[in-house]
Coordinates of C-alpha atoms in Angstrom, one line a residue:
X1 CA 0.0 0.0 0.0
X2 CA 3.0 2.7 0.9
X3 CA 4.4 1.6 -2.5
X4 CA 1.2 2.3 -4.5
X5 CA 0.9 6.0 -2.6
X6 CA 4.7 6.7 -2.9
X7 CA 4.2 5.5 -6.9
X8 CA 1.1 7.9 -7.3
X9 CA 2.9 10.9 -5.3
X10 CA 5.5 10.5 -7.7
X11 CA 3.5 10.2 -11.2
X12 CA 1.9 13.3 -9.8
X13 CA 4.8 15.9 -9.2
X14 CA 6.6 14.2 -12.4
X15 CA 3.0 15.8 -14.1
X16 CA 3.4 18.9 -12.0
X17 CA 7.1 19.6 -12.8
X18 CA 6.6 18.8 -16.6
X19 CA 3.0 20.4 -17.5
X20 CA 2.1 16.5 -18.6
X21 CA -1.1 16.7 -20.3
X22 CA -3.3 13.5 -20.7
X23 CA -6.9 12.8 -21.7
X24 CA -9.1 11.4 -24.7
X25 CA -12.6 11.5 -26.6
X26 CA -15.2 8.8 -26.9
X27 CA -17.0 9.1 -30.1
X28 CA -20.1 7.7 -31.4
X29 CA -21.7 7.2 -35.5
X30 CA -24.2 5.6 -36.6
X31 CA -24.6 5.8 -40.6
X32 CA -27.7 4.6 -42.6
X33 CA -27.1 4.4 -46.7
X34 CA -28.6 2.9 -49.3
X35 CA -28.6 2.5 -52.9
X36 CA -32.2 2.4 -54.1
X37 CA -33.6 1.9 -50.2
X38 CA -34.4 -1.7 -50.6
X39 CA -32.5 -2.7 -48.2
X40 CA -31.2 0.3 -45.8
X41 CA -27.4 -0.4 -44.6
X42 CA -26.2 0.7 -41.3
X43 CA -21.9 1.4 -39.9
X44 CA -22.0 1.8 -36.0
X45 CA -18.6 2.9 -34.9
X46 CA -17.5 4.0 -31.6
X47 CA -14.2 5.0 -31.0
X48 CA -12.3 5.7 -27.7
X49 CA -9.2 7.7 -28.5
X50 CA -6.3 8.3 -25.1
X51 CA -3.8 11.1 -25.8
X52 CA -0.3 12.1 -23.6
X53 CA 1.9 14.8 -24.5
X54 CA 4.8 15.7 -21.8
X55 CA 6.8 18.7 -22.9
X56 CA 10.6 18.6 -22.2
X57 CA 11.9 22.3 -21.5
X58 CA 10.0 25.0 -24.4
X59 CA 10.7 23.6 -27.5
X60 CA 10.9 19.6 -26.9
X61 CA 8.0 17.3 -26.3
X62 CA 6.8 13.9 -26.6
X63 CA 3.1 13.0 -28.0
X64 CA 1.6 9.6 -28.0
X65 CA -2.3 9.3 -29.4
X66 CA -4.0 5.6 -29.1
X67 CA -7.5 4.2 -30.8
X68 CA -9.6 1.2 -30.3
X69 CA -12.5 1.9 -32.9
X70 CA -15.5 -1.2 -33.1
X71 CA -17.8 -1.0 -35.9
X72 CA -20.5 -3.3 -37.0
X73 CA -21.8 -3.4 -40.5
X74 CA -25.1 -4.7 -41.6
X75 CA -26.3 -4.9 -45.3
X76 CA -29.8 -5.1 -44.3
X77 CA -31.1 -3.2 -41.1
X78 CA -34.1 -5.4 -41.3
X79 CA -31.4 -8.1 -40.5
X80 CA -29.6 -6.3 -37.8
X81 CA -28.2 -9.6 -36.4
X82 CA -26.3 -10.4 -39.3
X83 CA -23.8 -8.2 -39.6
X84 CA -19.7 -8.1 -39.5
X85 CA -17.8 -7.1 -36.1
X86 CA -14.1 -5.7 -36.4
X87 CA -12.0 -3.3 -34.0
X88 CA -9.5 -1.4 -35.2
X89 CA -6.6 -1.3 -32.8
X90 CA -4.2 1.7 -33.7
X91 CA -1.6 4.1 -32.4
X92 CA -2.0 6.7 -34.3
X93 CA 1.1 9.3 -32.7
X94 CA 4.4 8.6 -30.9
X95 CA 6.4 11.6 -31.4
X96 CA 9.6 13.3 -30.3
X97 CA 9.9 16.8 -31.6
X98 CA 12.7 19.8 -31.1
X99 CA 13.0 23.0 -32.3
X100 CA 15.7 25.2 -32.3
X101 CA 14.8 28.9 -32.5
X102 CA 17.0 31.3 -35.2
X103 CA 17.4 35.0 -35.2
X104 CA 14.6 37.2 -37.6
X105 CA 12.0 34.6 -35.8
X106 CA 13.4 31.5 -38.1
X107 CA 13.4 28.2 -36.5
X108 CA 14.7 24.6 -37.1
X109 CA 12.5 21.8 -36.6
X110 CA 13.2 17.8 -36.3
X111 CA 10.5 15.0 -35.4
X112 CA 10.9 11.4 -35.0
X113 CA 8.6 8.5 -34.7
X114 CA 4.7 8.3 -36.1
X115 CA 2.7 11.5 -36.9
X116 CA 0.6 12.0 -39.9
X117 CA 2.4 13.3 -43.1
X118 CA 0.8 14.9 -46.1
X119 CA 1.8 16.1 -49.5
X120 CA 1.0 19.6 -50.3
X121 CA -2.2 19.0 -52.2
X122 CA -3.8 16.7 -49.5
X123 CA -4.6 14.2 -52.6
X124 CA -1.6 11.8 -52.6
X125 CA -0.4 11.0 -49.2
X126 CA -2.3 11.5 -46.7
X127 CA -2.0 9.4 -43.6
X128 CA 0.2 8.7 -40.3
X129 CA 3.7 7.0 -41.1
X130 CA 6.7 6.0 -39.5
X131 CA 9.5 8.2 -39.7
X132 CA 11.9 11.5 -39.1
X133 CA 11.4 14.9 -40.3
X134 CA 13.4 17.8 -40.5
X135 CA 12.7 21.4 -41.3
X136 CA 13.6 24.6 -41.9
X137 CA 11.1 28.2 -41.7
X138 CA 11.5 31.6 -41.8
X139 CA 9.2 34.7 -43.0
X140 CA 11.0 34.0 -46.5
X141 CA 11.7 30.6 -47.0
X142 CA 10.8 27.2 -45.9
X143 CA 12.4 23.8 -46.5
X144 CA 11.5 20.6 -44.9
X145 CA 12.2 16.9 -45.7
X146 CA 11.0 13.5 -44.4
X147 CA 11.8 9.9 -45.1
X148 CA 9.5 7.2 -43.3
X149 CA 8.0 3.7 -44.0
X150 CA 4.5 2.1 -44.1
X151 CA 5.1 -1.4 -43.4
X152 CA 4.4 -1.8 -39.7
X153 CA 1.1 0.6 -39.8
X154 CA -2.4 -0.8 -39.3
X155 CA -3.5 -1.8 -42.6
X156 CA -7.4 -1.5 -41.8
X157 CA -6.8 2.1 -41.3
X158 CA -3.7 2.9 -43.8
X159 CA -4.7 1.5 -47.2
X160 CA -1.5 2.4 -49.6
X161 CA -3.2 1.9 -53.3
X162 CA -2.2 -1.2 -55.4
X163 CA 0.0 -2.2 -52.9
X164 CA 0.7 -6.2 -52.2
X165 CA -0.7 -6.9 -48.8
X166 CA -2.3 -9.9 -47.5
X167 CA -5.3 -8.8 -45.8
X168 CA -5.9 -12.0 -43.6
X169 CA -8.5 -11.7 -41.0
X170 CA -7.2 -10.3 -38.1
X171 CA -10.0 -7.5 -37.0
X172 CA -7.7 -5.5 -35.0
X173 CA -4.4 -5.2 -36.5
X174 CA -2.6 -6.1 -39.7
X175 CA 0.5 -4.4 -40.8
X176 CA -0.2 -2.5 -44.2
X177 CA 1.9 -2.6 -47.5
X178 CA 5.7 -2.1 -47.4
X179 CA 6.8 1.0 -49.2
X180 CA 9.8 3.6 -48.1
X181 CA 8.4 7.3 -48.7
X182 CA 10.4 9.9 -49.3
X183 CA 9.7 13.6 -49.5
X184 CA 11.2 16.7 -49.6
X185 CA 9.7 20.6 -50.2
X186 CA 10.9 24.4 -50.8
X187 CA 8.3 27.0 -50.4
X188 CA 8.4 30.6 -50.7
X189 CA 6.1 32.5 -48.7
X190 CA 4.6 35.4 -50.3
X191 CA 7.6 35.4 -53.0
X192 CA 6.1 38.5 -55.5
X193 CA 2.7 40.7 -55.1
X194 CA 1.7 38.0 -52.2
X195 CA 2.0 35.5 -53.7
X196 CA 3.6 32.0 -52.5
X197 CA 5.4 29.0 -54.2
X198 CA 6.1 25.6 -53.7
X199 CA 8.3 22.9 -55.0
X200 CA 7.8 19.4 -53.9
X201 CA 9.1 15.7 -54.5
X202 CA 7.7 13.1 -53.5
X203 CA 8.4 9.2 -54.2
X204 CA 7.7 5.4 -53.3
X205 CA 9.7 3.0 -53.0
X206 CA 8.7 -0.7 -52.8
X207 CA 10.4 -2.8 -50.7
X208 CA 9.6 -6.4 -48.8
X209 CA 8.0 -6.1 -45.5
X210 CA 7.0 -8.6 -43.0
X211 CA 3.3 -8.0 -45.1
X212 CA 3.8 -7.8 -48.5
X213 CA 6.2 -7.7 -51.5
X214 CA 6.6 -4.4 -53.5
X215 CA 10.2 -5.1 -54.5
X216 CA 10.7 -3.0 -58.1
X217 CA 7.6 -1.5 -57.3
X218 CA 8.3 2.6 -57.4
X219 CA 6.5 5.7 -57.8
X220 CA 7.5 9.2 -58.0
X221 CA 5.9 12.7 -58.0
X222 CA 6.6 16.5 -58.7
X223 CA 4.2 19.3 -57.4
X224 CA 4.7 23.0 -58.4
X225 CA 1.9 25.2 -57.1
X226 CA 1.2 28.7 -56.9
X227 CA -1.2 30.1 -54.1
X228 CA -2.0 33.7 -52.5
X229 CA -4.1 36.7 -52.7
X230 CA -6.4 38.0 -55.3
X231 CA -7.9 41.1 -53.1
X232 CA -9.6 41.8 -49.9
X233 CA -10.3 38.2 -48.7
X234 CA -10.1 36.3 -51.8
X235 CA -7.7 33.7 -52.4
X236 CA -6.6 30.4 -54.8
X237 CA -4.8 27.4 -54.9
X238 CA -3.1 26.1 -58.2
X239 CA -1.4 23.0 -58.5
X240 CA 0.0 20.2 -61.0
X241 CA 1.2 17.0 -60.3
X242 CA 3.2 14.9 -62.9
X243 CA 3.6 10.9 -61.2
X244 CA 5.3 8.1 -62.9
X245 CA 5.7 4.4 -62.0
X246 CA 8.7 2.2 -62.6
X247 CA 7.6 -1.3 -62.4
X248 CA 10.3 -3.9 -63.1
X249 CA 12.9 -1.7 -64.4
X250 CA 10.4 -0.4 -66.9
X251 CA 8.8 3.4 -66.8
X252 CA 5.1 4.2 -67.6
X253 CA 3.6 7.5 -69.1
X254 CA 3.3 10.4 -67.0
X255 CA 0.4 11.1 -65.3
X256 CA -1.2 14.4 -63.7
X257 CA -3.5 15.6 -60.5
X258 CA -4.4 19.2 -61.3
X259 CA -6.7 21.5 -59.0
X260 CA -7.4 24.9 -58.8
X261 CA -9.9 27.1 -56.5
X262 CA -11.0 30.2 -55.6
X263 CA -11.8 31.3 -51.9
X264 CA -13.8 34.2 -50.5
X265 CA -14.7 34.7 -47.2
X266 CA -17.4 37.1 -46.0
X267 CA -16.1 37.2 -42.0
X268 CA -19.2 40.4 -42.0
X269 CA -21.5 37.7 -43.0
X270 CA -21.3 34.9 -40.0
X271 CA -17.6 34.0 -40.7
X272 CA -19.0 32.7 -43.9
X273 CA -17.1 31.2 -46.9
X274 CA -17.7 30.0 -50.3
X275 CA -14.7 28.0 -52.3
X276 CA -15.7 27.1 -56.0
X277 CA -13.1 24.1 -57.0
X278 CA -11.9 22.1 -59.8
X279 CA -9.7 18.6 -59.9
X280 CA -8.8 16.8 -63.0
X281 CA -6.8 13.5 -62.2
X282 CA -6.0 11.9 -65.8
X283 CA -6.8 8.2 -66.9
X284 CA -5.3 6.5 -69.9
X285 CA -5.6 9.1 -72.6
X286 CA -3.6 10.9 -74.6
X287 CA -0.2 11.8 -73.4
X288 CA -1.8 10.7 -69.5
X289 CA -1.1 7.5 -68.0
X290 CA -3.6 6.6 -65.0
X291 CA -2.7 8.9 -62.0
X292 CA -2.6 6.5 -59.0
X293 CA -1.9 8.2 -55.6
X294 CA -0.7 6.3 -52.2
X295 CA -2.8 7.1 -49.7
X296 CA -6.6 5.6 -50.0
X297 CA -9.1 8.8 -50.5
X298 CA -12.3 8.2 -51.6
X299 CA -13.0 11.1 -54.8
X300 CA -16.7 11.1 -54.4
X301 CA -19.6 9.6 -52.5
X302 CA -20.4 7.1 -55.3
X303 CA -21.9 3.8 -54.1
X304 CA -18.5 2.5 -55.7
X305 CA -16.3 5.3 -54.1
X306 CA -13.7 5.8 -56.7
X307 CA -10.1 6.9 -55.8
X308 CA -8.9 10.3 -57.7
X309 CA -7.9 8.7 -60.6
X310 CA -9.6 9.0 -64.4
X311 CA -11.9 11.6 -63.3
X312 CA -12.6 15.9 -63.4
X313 CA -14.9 16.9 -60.2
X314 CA -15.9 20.5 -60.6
X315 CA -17.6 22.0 -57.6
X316 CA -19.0 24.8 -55.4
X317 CA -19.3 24.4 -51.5
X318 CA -19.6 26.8 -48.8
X319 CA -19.3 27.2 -44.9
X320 CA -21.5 29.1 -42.0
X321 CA -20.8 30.2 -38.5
X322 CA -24.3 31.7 -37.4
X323 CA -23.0 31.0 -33.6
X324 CA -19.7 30.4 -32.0
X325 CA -21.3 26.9 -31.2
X326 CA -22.5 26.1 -34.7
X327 CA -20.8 25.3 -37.8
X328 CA -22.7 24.3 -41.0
X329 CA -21.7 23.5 -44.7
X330 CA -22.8 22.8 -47.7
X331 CA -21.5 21.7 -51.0
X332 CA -22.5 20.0 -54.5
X333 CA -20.1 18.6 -57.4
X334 CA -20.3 17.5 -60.8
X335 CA -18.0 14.4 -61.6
X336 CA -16.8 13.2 -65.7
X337 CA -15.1 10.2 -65.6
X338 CA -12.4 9.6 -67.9
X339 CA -10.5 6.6 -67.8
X340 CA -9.7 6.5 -71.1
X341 CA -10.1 8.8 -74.2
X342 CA -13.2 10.9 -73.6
X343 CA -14.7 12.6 -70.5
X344 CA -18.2 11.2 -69.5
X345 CA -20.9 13.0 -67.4
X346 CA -20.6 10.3 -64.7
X347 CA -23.1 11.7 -62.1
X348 CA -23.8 14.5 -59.4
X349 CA -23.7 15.1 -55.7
X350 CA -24.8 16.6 -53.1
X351 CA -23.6 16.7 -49.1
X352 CA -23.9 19.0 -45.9
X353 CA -22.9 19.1 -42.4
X354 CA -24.1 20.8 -39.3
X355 CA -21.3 20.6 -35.8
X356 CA -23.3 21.7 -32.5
X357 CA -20.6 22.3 -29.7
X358 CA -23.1 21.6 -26.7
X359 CA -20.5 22.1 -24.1
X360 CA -16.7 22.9 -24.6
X361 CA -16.0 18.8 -24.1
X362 CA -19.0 18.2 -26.3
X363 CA -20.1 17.8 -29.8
X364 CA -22.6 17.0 -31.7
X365 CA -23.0 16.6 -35.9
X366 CA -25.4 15.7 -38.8
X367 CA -24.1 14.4 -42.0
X368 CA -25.7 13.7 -45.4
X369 CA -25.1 13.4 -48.9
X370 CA -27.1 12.4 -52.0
X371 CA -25.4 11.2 -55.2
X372 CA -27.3 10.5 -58.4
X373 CA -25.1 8.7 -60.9
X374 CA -25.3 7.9 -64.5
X375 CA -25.8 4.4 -63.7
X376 CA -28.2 4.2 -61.2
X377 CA -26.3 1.4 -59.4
X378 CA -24.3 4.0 -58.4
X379 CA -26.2 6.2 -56.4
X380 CA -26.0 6.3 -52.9
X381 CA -28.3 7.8 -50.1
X382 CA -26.3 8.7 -46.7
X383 CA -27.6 10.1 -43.5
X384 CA -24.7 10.0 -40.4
X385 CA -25.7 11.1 -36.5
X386 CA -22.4 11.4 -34.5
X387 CA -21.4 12.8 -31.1
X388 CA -18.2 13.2 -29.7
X389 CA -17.0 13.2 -25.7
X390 CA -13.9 14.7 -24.9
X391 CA -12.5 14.2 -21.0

């Protein structure tokens, strides 16, 4: 008994001395869909999350973020017995991060262990990996690089596209597909007339991994964007990617992920904002090879959920604040498909949101989306009640 007290007296002044914060959220979904409503699916998911960050002096800390997440899927609510059980087991963060401060405000900063990464359109990798990161900012320059590897990350929540994996059936952890990423970036904060540019490379690099064989599997990418202001709160984004694959020894076509959108935000007008958007991702046409990206990323709310490959999504959505407790949005696209030599009207959709902060450790939200597709067995009906609990 004195060594449990002594053990707990310590544990708390070793929080005391070092500002240790801990805590987590317990979250619950339900989402009914449906392609023609006959039947009516339902996903149930709860998900506990347990965070710990202990800061080490000002500019070190450690991070760790954990998940169990069950979910139980039925085809047919009108057969609610019969559905499939798994439970995600994941740990999402474990990082160690330093920063060394410059003079004119610069600063250098290194990270090491598992944290998500993204490339700078938010369309090819987006996920958490293993690995170190280093970086440089200041007001006129920044330059960062980062080399990880995907191999001992939970495949049910890390999918890296046409990856060899065997997906056996384990329903809380399987290790995802073996690839070594690579990335490195230059960007120039408002460079001319405030404007900003970015370089970026970003590549693959199969290997064999205790799940999975992608030996002489590679991939590469080059981004060059151009982003800043137009006026008085208005704002774009332009970007081109230009990906190849070298399979065997032997290189494919190029392909290309292009978007472009415009921002304006009315802060007058309930901290509202409208962004109109366009994304082309080529297919097999012309000069194009298929653009294949790593990360998993569903393109549109098809029944068939299609990754952002062979396709051009043009679309206008929009975001409301009426109270400091409420955020709503709304948003529609039209989607072409192209996965080979001509673009065809492939469908439309619609979707909205509406986040109701009850209390500061809780949330509320209502999700839908409606998309009506070409082919009708496309379509797909969604309606998704959640509510999150933070302590």
């Amino acid at each position: 008994m004195k060594k449990s007290a002594a053990f707990i007296l310590a544990l708390s002044l070793f929080a005391k001395v070092f500002a240790v914060e801990y805590g987590g959220t317990l979250g619950e979904s339900v989402e009914l869909y449906t392609n023609d409503f006959d039947p009516i699916a339902m996903e149930e998911k709860t998900k506990l999350t347990l965070f710990f960050r202990a800061p080490f002096g000002p500019s070190t800390y450690f991070a760790a973020e954990g998940n169990a997440t069950p979910t139980y899927d039925v085809n047919d609510i009108t057969e609610i017995s019969d559905g499939d059980f798994i439970c995600p087991l994941d740990l999402t963060l474990f990082k160690f991060a330093h920063s060394i401060k410059q003079e004119n405000s610069a600063s250098l900063n290194f990270a090491a262990g598992r944290f998500a990464v993204a490339d700078s359109t938010g369309f090819i990798l987006n996920q958490s990996v293993d690995g170190i990161s280093a970086a440089y900012n200041s007001q006129s320059l920044v330059v960062s690089g980062y080399a990880g590897y995907t191999g001992l990350l939970n495949g049910h929540n890390s999918t890296i596209l046409n990856g060899d994996i065997d997906k056996s059936d384990n329903d809380y952890y399987y290790l995802a597909s073996p690839f070594i990423i690579g990335q490195a970036s230059v960007y120039f904060p408002y460079i001319f007339y405030n404007q900003s540019l970015g370089i970026e490379g970003l590549t693959a690099i199969g290997t064999k991994g205790p799940n999975g064989d992608n030996a002489d599997y590679n991939r590469f990418y080059g981004t060059l964007s151009l982003s800043g202001s137009l006026g008085a709160n208005k704002f774009y984004l332009l970007s081109s990617t230009f990906g190849a694959e070298v399979i065997d020894g032997d290189f494919d076509k190029l392909s290309n992920l292009s978007q472009l959108s415009f921002t304006y935000y009315i802060p007058e007008f309930y901290n509202s904002q409208v962004t109109a958007s366009a994304l082309y991702a080529s297919g097999k046409h012309g000069p194009f090879a298929a653009f294949t990206g790593l990360s998993s990323m569903e393109a549109a709310y098809s029944a068939y959920a299609p990754e952002y490959t062979g396709l051009l999504k043009a679309g206008l959505c929009g975001t409301i604040k009426p109270k400091d407790n409420l955020l709503a949005s709304l948003g529609t696209d039209v989607i072409f498909s192209c996965p080979k030599e001509d673009f065809e009207y492939a469908g439309v959709q619609f979707y909205g949101s509406v986040v109701y902060q009850l209390y500061t450790d809780m949330q509320l939200g209502l999700m839908a989306h409606q998309y009506v597709g070409d082919d009708d067995n496309e379509n797909e009906t969604s309606v998704t009640l959640n509510f999150t609990l933070a302590f």
